[in-house]
XYZ file of N, CA and C in Angstrom:
357
model
N -233.572 -1.299 -50.621
C -233.592 -2.168 -49.659
C -233.040 -0.758 -48.348
N -233.841 -1.125 -46.946
C -233.719 -0.651 -45.838
C -232.809 -1.010 -45.034
N -231.911 0.056 -44.795
C -230.295 0.221 -43.715
C -231.285 -0.453 -42.474
N -230.349 -1.220 -41.664
C -230.710 -1.486 -40.663
C -230.479 -0.879 -38.980
N -231.116 -0.415 -38.517
C -231.191 -0.083 -36.879
C -229.273 0.371 -36.223
N -228.734 -1.444 -36.532
C -227.737 -1.328 -36.254
C -226.632 -0.811 -36.969
N -226.935 -0.789 -37.977
C -225.931 -0.771 -39.420
C -226.262 1.023 -39.209
N -227.246 1.192 -38.732
C -226.887 3.037 -38.981
C -226.252 3.423 -37.646
N -226.575 2.422 -36.544
C -225.935 3.411 -35.055
C -224.383 3.107 -35.308
N -224.108 1.888 -36.248
C -222.626 1.607 -36.120
C -222.087 2.225 -37.100
N -222.203 2.702 -37.780
C -221.739 4.146 -38.561
C -221.747 5.258 -38.146
N -222.808 5.391 -37.365
C -222.464 7.235 -36.614
C -221.624 6.879 -35.750
N -220.928 6.030 -35.292
C -220.277 5.916 -34.124
C -218.636 6.075 -35.327
N -218.655 5.379 -36.202
C -217.575 5.793 -37.044
C -217.767 7.078 -37.729
N -219.072 8.194 -37.673
C -218.407 9.659 -38.299
C -218.571 10.173 -37.091
N -216.929 11.444 -37.262
C -216.960 11.688 -35.761
C -217.365 13.290 -36.396
N -217.252 14.093 -37.459
C -218.027 15.307 -37.587
C -219.192 15.289 -38.203
N -220.059 16.322 -37.847
C -221.454 16.039 -38.158
C -221.677 16.855 -39.442
N -220.434 17.383 -39.715
C -220.672 17.355 -41.489
C -220.727 15.870 -41.962
N -219.993 15.372 -41.649
C -220.339 13.817 -41.994
C -221.628 13.294 -41.266
N -221.872 13.069 -40.633
C -223.117 12.517 -40.191
C -224.434 13.367 -40.429
N -224.306 14.881 -40.976
C -225.539 14.999 -42.106
C -225.627 14.459 -43.060
N -224.213 14.429 -43.883
C -224.663 13.683 -45.276
C -225.262 12.154 -45.245
N -224.387 11.489 -43.841
C -225.139 10.315 -44.024
C -226.365 9.968 -43.738
N -227.035 11.267 -42.763
C -228.794 11.448 -42.900
C -229.074 11.541 -44.254
N -228.866 12.455 -45.300
C -228.978 12.782 -46.674
C -229.566 11.625 -47.399
N -227.908 10.180 -47.099
C -227.691 9.218 -48.223
C -228.968 8.259 -47.433
N -229.244 8.292 -46.024
C -230.290 7.214 -45.774
C -231.206 7.640 -46.675
N -231.639 9.059 -46.347
C -232.977 9.540 -46.987
C -233.069 9.368 -48.901
N -231.889 8.797 -49.338
C -232.269 8.142 -50.729
C -232.239 7.692 -51.036
N -231.710 6.526 -50.027
C -232.342 4.811 -50.239
C -233.399 4.457 -49.499
N -234.010 5.337 -49.534
C -235.908 5.019 -48.961
C -236.884 4.942 -50.135
N -237.645 3.739 -50.373
C -238.566 3.008 -50.995
C -238.841 4.905 -51.672
N -239.835 4.874 -53.133
C -239.952 6.298 -53.431
C -241.505 6.266 -53.011
N -242.657 7.020 -52.472
C -244.097 6.337 -52.397
C -244.593 6.799 -53.119
N -245.891 5.960 -53.893
C -246.477 6.694 -55.070
C -246.929 7.761 -54.686
N -247.305 8.477 -56.319
C -248.092 9.611 -56.057
C -249.577 10.128 -55.030
N -250.043 8.541 -55.415
C -251.566 8.714 -54.751
C -250.989 8.568 -53.233
N -250.098 8.119 -52.823
C -249.773 8.151 -50.984
C -249.808 9.090 -50.449
N -249.439 10.499 -51.784
C -248.841 11.466 -51.156
C -250.190 12.471 -51.453
N -251.258 12.051 -49.613
C -252.305 12.373 -50.074
C -252.575 13.350 -48.195
N -253.189 14.115 -48.190
C -253.302 14.666 -47.017
C -253.835 13.965 -46.066
N -254.504 13.147 -45.864
C -254.807 11.891 -44.806
C -253.539 11.136 -44.704
N -252.073 11.070 -45.004
C -251.089 10.417 -44.841
C -249.822 11.485 -44.255
N -250.270 12.961 -44.421
C -249.384 13.709 -44.336
C -249.124 14.059 -42.842
N -248.310 14.328 -42.670
C -247.586 14.201 -41.067
C -247.914 15.675 -40.636
N -248.895 16.614 -39.320
C -249.032 17.803 -39.496
C -247.935 17.684 -37.995
N -247.808 19.758 -37.924
C -246.583 20.515 -37.514
C -245.304 20.484 -37.589
N -244.944 19.752 -38.996
C -243.724 19.484 -39.562
C -243.472 20.720 -40.692
N -242.376 21.698 -40.409
C -242.229 22.684 -40.961
C -241.678 22.007 -42.569
N -241.308 21.159 -42.961
C -241.307 20.325 -44.196
C -242.495 19.842 -44.326
N -242.732 18.971 -45.649
C -243.690 18.123 -45.722
C -243.684 17.083 -45.927
N -244.171 16.161 -45.024
C -243.693 15.036 -44.750
C -244.862 13.890 -44.905
N -245.130 12.817 -45.522
C -246.152 11.783 -45.410
C -245.959 10.495 -44.882
N -246.261 9.842 -44.298
C -246.404 8.594 -43.811
C -247.690 7.622 -44.551
N -247.346 6.646 -44.651
C -247.939 5.489 -45.041
C -247.935 4.268 -44.150
N -249.495 3.831 -43.516
C -248.541 3.023 -42.733
C -249.796 1.416 -43.101
N -249.402 0.354 -42.651
C -250.304 -0.397 -43.428
C -249.917 -2.505 -42.032
N -251.076 -2.183 -41.502
C -250.925 -2.437 -40.107
C -251.728 -4.488 -40.566
N -250.951 -5.514 -39.964
C -251.092 -6.868 -40.427
C -252.601 -7.379 -39.463
N -252.718 -8.382 -39.570
C -253.794 -8.832 -38.525
C -253.549 -9.338 -37.075
N -254.203 -9.558 -36.589
C -253.724 -10.304 -35.028
C -253.753 -9.592 -33.812
N -254.041 -9.548 -32.530
C -253.981 -8.635 -31.387
C -252.996 -8.240 -31.212
N -251.458 -8.672 -31.858
C -250.844 -7.812 -32.153
C -250.056 -7.508 -33.337
N -250.128 -6.983 -34.305
C -250.391 -6.893 -35.356
C -248.759 -6.810 -35.612
N -247.779 -7.103 -36.549
C -246.775 -6.267 -37.548
C -247.384 -4.881 -37.922
N -246.693 -3.840 -38.119
C -246.861 -1.911 -38.766
C -246.308 -2.456 -39.721
N -246.365 -2.060 -40.617
C -245.021 -1.640 -41.773
C -245.264 0.276 -41.654
N -244.375 0.869 -42.218
C -244.324 2.236 -42.152
C -243.512 2.317 -43.659
N -243.737 3.676 -44.146
C -243.471 3.580 -45.336
C -243.562 5.357 -45.284
N -242.159 6.394 -45.684
C -242.992 7.616 -45.173
C -241.645 8.089 -46.369
N -241.751 9.727 -46.352
C -241.221 10.026 -47.700
C -241.479 11.902 -47.141
N -240.091 12.755 -47.502
C -240.480 14.052 -47.456
C -239.849 14.863 -48.295
N -240.283 16.229 -48.560
C -239.596 17.170 -49.856
C -237.812 17.312 -49.004
N -237.763 17.336 -47.704
C -236.250 17.837 -47.202
C -235.268 17.086 -47.054
N -234.164 17.230 -47.686
C -233.166 15.749 -47.626
C -232.954 15.631 -46.284
N -233.218 16.357 -45.399
C -232.563 16.138 -44.011
C -233.515 15.400 -43.057
N -234.801 15.670 -43.073
C -235.776 14.958 -42.885
C -236.483 13.710 -43.233
N -236.147 13.551 -44.625
C -236.010 12.159 -45.045
C -234.898 11.560 -44.872
N -234.120 11.540 -44.523
C -232.852 10.843 -43.864
C -233.492 10.332 -42.227
N -234.320 11.343 -41.537
C -234.701 11.562 -40.054
C -235.521 10.195 -40.403
N -236.647 10.003 -41.514
C -237.504 9.539 -41.230
C -237.054 7.451 -41.670
N -235.475 7.679 -42.846
C -235.473 6.107 -42.824
C -234.709 5.977 -41.725
N -234.224 6.828 -40.368
C -233.795 6.393 -39.275
C -235.385 5.536 -38.178
N -236.348 6.820 -38.436
C -237.818 5.901 -37.824
C -237.632 4.708 -38.103
N -237.659 4.783 -39.323
C -238.321 3.261 -40.425
C -237.784 2.540 -39.965
N -236.522 2.884 -39.743
C -235.285 1.307 -39.414
C -235.730 0.966 -37.906
N -236.111 1.697 -37.489
C -236.510 1.966 -35.779
C -237.675 1.213 -35.518
N -239.306 1.003 -35.910
C -240.039 1.141 -36.017
C -240.528 0.018 -36.828
N -240.803 0.371 -38.162
C -241.087 -0.839 -39.508
C -241.376 -2.034 -39.199
N -241.907 -2.555 -39.617
C -241.700 -4.107 -39.482
C -241.801 -4.707 -37.358
N -242.050 -4.192 -36.878
C -241.990 -4.528 -35.438
C -243.494 -4.495 -35.313
N -243.704 -5.383 -34.115
C -245.133 -5.661 -33.602
C -245.114 -4.226 -33.134
N -246.955 -4.101 -32.910
C -247.451 -2.819 -32.029
C -247.000 -2.880 -30.737
N -246.858 -3.943 -30.123
C -246.658 -3.685 -28.873
C -245.287 -3.485 -28.570
N -244.094 -4.319 -29.345
C -242.407 -3.555 -29.303
C -242.813 -2.030 -29.399
N -243.461 -1.892 -30.541
C -243.537 0.190 -31.073
C -244.046 0.456 -29.736
N -244.904 0.394 -29.383
C -245.278 1.201 -28.435
C -243.967 1.249 -26.944
N -243.618 0.326 -26.660
C -242.152 -0.048 -25.693
C -240.939 0.866 -26.160
N -240.813 1.139 -27.817
C -239.543 1.368 -28.319
C -239.487 3.086 -27.803
N -238.529 3.533 -27.421
C -238.409 4.892 -26.674
C -237.364 5.761 -28.476
N -238.182 6.499 -29.033
C -237.380 6.737 -30.290
C -236.671 7.952 -29.738
N -237.194 9.171 -28.691
C -236.038 9.962 -28.094
C -234.532 9.156 -27.949
N -234.881 8.507 -26.663
C -233.430 7.929 -26.463
C -232.942 7.028 -27.600
N -232.760 7.067 -28.777
C -231.924 6.824 -30.313
C -231.853 7.858 -30.062
N -232.880 8.840 -30.446
C -232.331 10.458 -30.996
C -230.931 11.025 -29.827
N -231.071 10.728 -29.011
C -229.685 11.490 -27.800
C -228.648 10.283 -28.096
N -228.948 9.054 -28.307
C -228.055 8.220 -28.547
C -226.745 8.395 -29.171
N -227.865 8.982 -30.995
C -227.166 9.518 -31.549
C -226.552 10.839 -32.020
N -226.798 11.370 -31.115
C -226.502 12.880 -30.985
C -227.710 14.026 -31.897
N -228.571 13.783 -32.113
C -229.536 13.899 -32.921
C -230.213 14.966 -32.438
N -230.597 15.228 -31.303
C -231.210 15.720 -30.433
C -230.494 17.308 -30.455
N -229.349 16.944 -29.998
C -228.975 18.496 -29.640
C -227.755 19.120 -30.980
N -228.564 18.649 -32.451
C -227.755 19.007 -33.052
C -228.645 18.757 -34.561
N -230.596 18.874 -34.013
C -231.348 19.006 -34.992
C -232.445 20.007 -34.351
N -233.151 21.361 -35.570
C -234.361 22.450 -35.067
C -235.178 21.352 -33.944
N -236.186 21.399 -33.110
C -237.469 21.216 -32.884
C -238.343 20.782 -33.855
N -238.429 21.591 -35.295
C -239.117 21.903 -36.334
C -238.898 20.113 -36.635
N -237.394 19.762 -36.921
C -237.519 18.497 -37.996
C -237.773 17.241 -36.987
């Protein structure tokens, strides 16, 4: 089961040390649903990342469809970051996704200054 964005933000606020936050991010990644081997194809691979990252997308119907995302990575912290992004975007309408600022969330969580740009 995917952790809610509200839970992630709340849990981050409880963790004072970055070592604990990194462990929490890794734990979030461990809870991600495993992608089937047939999803780990070049068409689903995210370009420009040092780690290998795959993102699978399912788009609903209508003018403002709900979009579901699934993702994974071969790197533990990146997999946890994917979990945070899925909590932010997956299951939302396209219009809501377009108006959501992931960078603002990463700043709020303090991730921007604690992660390398490749992540």
